XYZ file of C-alpha atoms in Angstrom:
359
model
C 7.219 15.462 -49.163
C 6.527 14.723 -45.686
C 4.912 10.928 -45.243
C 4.077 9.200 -41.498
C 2.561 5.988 -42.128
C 1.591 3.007 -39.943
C 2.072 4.391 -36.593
C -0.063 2.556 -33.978
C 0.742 5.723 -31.029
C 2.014 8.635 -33.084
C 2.702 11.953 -30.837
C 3.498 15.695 -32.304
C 4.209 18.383 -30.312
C 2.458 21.518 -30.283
C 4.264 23.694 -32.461
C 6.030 21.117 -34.560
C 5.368 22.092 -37.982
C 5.097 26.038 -37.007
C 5.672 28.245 -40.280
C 6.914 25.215 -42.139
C 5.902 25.315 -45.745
C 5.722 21.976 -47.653
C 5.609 22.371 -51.276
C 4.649 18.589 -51.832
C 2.246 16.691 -49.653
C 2.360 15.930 -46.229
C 0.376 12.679 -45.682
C -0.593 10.335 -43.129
C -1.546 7.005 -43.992
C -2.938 4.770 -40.872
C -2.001 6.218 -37.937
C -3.522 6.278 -34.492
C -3.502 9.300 -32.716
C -5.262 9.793 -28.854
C -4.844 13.219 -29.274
C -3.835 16.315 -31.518
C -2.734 19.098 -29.615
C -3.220 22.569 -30.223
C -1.613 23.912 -33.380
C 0.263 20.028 -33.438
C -0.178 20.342 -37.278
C 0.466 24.554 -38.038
C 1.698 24.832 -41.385
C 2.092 27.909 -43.062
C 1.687 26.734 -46.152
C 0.879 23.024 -47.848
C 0.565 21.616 -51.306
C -1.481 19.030 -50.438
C -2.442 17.782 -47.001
C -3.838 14.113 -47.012
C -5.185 11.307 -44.670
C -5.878 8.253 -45.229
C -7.844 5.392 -43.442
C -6.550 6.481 -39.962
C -7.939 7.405 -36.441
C -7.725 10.373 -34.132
C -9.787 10.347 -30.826
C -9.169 13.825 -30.052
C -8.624 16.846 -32.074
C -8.489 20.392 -30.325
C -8.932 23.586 -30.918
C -6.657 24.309 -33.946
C -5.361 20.808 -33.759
C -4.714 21.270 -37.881
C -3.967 24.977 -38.828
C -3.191 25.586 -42.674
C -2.578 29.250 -43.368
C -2.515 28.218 -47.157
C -3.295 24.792 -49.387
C -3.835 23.406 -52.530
C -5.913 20.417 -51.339
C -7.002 18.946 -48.247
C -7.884 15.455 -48.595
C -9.587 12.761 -45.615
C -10.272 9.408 -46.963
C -10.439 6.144 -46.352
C -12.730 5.854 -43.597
C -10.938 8.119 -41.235
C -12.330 7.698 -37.747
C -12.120 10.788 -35.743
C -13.858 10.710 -32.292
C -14.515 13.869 -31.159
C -13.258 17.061 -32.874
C -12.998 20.055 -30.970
C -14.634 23.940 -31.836
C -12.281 24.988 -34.344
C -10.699 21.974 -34.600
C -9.563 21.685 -38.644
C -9.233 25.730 -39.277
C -7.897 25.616 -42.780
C -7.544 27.335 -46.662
C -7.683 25.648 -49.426
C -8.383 25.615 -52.999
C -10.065 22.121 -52.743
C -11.134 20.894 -49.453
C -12.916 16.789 -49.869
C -14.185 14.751 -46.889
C -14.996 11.697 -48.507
C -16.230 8.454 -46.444
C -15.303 9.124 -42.907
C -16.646 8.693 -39.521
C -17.170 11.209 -36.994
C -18.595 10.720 -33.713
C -18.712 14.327 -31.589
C -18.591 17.509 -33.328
C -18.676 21.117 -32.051
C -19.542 24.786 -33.359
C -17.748 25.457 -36.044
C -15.406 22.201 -35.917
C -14.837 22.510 -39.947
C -13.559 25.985 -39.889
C -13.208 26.078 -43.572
C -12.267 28.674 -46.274
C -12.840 26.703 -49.669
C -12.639 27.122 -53.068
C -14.198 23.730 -54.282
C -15.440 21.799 -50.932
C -16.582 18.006 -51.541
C -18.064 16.580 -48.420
C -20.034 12.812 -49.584
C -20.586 9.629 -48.342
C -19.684 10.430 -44.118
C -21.131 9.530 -41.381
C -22.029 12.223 -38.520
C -22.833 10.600 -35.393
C -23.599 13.485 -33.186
C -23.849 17.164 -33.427
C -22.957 18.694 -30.089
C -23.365 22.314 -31.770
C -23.275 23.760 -35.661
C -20.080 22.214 -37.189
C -20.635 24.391 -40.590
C -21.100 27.657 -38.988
C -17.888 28.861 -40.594
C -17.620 26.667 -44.097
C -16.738 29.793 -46.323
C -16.187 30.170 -49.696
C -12.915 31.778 -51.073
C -13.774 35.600 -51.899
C -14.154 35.567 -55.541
C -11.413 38.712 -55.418
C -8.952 36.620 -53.796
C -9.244 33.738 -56.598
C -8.453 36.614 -59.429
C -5.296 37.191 -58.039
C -3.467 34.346 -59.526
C -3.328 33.240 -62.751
C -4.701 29.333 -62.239
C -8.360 29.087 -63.200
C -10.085 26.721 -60.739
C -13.530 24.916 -60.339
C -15.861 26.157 -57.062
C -18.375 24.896 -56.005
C -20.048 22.969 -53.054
C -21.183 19.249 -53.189
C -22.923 17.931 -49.613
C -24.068 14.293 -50.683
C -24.826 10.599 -49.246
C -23.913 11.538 -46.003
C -25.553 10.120 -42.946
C -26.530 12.146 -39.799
C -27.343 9.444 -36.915
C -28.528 12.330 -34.451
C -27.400 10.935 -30.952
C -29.275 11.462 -29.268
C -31.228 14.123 -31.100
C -30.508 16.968 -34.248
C -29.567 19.836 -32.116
C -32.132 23.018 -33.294
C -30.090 24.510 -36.066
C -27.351 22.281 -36.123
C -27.022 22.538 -39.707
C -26.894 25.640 -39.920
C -24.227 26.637 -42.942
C -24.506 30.772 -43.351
C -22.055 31.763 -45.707
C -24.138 29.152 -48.279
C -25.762 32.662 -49.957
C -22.191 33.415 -51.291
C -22.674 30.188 -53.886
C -24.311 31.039 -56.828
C -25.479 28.083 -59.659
C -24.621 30.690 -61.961
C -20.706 30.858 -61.251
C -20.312 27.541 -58.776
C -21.076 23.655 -58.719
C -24.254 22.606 -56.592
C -25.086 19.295 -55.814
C -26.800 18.639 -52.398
C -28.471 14.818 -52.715
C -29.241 11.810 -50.866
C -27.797 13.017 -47.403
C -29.828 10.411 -44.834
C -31.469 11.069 -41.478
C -33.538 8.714 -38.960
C -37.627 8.541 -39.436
C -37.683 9.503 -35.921
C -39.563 12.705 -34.960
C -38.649 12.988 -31.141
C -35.076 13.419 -32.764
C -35.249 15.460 -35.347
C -39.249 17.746 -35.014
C -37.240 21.061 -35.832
C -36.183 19.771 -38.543
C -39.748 18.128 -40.047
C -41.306 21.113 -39.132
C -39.272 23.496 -41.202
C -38.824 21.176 -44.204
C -42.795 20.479 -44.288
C -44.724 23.840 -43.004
C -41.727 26.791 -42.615
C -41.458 26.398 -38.670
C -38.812 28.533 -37.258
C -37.788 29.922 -40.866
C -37.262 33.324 -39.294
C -35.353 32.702 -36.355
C -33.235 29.806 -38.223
C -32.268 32.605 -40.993
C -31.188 34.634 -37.537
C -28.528 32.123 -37.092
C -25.325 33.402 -38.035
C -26.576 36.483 -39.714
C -24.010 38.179 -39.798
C -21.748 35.427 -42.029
C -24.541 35.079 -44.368
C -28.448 34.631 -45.129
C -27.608 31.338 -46.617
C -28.868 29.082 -43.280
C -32.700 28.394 -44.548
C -31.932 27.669 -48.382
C -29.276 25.457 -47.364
C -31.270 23.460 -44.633
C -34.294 23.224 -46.732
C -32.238 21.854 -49.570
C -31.030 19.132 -47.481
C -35.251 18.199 -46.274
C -35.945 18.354 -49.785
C -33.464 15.853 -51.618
C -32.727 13.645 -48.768
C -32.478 10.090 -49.432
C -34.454 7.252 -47.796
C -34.532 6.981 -44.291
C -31.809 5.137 -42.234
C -31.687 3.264 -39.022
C -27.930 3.405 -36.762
C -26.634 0.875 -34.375
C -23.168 1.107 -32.809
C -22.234 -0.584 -35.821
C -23.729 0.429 -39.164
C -27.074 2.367 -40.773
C -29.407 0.194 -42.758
C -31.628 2.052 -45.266
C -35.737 2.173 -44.789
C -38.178 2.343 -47.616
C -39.803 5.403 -46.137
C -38.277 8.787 -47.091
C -38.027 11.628 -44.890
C -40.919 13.821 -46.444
C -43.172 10.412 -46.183
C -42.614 9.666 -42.927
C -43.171 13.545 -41.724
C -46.471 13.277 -43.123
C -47.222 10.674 -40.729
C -44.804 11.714 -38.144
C -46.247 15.249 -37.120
C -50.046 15.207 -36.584
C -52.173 18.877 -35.885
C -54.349 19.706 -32.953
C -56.325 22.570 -33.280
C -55.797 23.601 -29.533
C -52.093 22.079 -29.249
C -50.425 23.053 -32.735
C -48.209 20.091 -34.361
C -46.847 17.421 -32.209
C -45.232 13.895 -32.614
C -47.559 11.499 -33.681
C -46.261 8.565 -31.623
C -44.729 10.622 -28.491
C -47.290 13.530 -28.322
C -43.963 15.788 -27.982
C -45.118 19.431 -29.064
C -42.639 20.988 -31.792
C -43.190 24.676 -30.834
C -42.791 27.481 -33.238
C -41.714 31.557 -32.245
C -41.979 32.562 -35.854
C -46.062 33.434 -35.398
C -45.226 35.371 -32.107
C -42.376 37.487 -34.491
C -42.808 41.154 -35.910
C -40.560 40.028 -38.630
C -41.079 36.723 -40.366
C -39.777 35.096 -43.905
C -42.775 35.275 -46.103
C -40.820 33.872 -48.700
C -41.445 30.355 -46.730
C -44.077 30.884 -44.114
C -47.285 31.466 -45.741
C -49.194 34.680 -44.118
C -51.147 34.775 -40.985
C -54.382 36.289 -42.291
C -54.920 33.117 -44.786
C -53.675 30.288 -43.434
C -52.487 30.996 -39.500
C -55.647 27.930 -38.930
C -53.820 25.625 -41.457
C -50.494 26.021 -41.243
C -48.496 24.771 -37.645
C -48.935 26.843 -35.173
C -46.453 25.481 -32.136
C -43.427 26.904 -31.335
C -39.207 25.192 -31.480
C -36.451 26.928 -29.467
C -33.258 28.278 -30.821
C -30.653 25.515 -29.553
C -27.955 28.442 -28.773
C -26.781 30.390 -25.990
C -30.125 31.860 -24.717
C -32.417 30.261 -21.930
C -34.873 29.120 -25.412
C -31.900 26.546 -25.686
C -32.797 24.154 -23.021
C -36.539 24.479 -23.614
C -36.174 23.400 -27.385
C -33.972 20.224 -26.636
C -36.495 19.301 -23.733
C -39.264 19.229 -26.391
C -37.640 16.585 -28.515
C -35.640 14.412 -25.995
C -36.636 12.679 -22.715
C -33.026 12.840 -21.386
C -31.833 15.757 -23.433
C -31.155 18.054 -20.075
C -28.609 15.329 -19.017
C -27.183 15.591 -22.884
C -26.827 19.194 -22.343
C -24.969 19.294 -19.289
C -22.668 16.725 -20.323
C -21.885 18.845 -23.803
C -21.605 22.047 -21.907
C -19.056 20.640 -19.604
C -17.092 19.010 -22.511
C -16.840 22.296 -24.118
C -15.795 24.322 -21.288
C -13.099 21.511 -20.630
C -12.218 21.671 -23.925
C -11.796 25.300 -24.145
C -9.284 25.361 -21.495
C -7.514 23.108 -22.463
C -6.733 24.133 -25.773
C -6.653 28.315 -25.303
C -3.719 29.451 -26.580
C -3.122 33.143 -25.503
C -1.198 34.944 -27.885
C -3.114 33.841 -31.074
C -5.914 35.568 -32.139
C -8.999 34.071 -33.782
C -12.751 34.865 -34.272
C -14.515 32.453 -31.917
């Protein structure tokens, strides 16, 4: 066993713990770290990697790199700052986030291979890009090849997503989510909170309410999976009752999300579907498509005069990007700029040029 605990400045090297294998647990139990390094915690292999109730302002790319775990545990109200693209790349048989903060996260932060992954009861400040793009589940094929017979499954519950300053479009965007099946795995997606606010989070009403977007949402990440739209519309559809952030805590509200977008969105027969108290338009491609999901958009021919008719941009690497944030945020082009820096700085800083990984 490997145990740091208490440490008010602890350092570690990049390359400390490089093809070190652990066959006990490696924990850290309140520590303070500014910043973990590139590869600072490469393991080849760990029994059981653990945190507990510490604080990390700064994780990079490949900060924590498991080749191979049993579990992967943060507890405790773990604070971590900002994490980095990339920035826990791990596999494990059981992967659990349970009651943590995080206040920046990037695409693909939780870069996740999983055989039973329990994420409950966190709290998400801000979503500078799609921190679930590459939450995988273990290949059934590699679980028959030893002899242990272990639960999978997903669970995504109680967890709180404060969206400052605004839900990036697709943000939650979790691909590989057609590999679980209720039929072999655990499901439970329930109570995960958002803000009654529309200006932050339109894209997200929209979809969940009329099927905005549903095509070019189930375009996202493609080629991981088809698992995007079921996943996102799961969370719209057992959410819990709305919440209001300060610096400080959330506070529930007695209105739920599916209330409130009833209020929240109003329809203009000239317009499409806007905010009801900003009069921001939440614009929709999917009715300017060839190629739309019929199995959530109702068809044109019967309802194109009911159903929303505005357009929302894809928040990705295209020029739609900028006009999608500017439709739900007063200041989101000075957001943008600031995120776009941060992630070039951040992918300097932590390339590493003789690994290879799928960015």
């Amino acid at each position: 066993n490997i145990e740091l605990t208490n440490i008010h400045r602890l350092q570690v090297k990049r390359y400390s713990f490089k093809d070190l294998r652990v066959t006990g647990r490696f924990y850290l139990g309140e520590v303070n770290m500014a910043s973990v390094v590139s590869m600072a915690f490469d393991f080849q292999y760990v029994k059981e990697f653990s945190v507990f109730a510490s604080k990390f302002d700064r994780i990079s790319m490949f900060g924590i790199k498991l080749v191979q775990c049993k579990e992967f545990n943060v507890l405790g109200m773990t604070h971590f700052a900002s994490l980095g693209a990339h920035a826990i790349k791990v596999k494990c048989d059981k992967f659990s986030l349970a009651y943590n903060w995080f206040g920046h996260v990037h695409d693909s932060s939780l870069d996740v291979e999983y055989g039973l992954c329990d994420i409950q009861g966190n709290t998400f400040n801000s979503l500078g890009g799609k921190p679930f793009l590459n939450m995988k589940p273990i290949d059934s094929s590699q679980k028959m090849e030893t002899n242990e017979i272990a639960m999978t499954g997903f669970v995504f519950r109680e967890n709180k997503f404060a969206s400052v300053p605004l839900l990036p479009f697709a943000s939650l965007a979790m691909p590989y989510f057609s590999l679980l099946s209720p039929t072999t795995s655990y499901l439970d997606i329930d109570s995960n909170q958002f803000p009654c606010s529309c200006q932050r989070l339109g894209w997200l009403l929209a979809f969940g309410k009329f099927g905005y977007n549903s095509h070019i949402l189930a375009e996202v990440g493609s080629t991981k999976g088809s698992g995007t739209t079921t996943f996102i519309k799961k969370l719209y559809d057992t959410a819990g009752p709305c919440m209001e952030c300060d610096h400080m805590e959330c506070l529930d509200m007695d209105s739920s999300l599916d209330t409130y977008t009833m209020t929240g969105l109003v329809y203009n027969s000239e317009e499409g579907v806007k905010c009801a108290a900003s009069g921001v338009l939440v614009r929709n491609y999917d009715d300017t498509s060839d190629k739309r999901d019929d199995s959530i958009v109702e068809s044109d021919s019967d309802h194109h005069n009911n159903t929303v008719s505005d357009k929302v941009d894809l928040d990705d690497d295209d020029d739609t990007n900028k006009d999608a944030n500017a439709a739900n945020s007063l200041k989101i082009d000075e957001y943008e700029k600031d995120q776009n820096s941060e992630s070039k700085i951040d992918y300097v800083n932590n390339m590493i040029t003789y690994v290879k990984e799928d960015v």
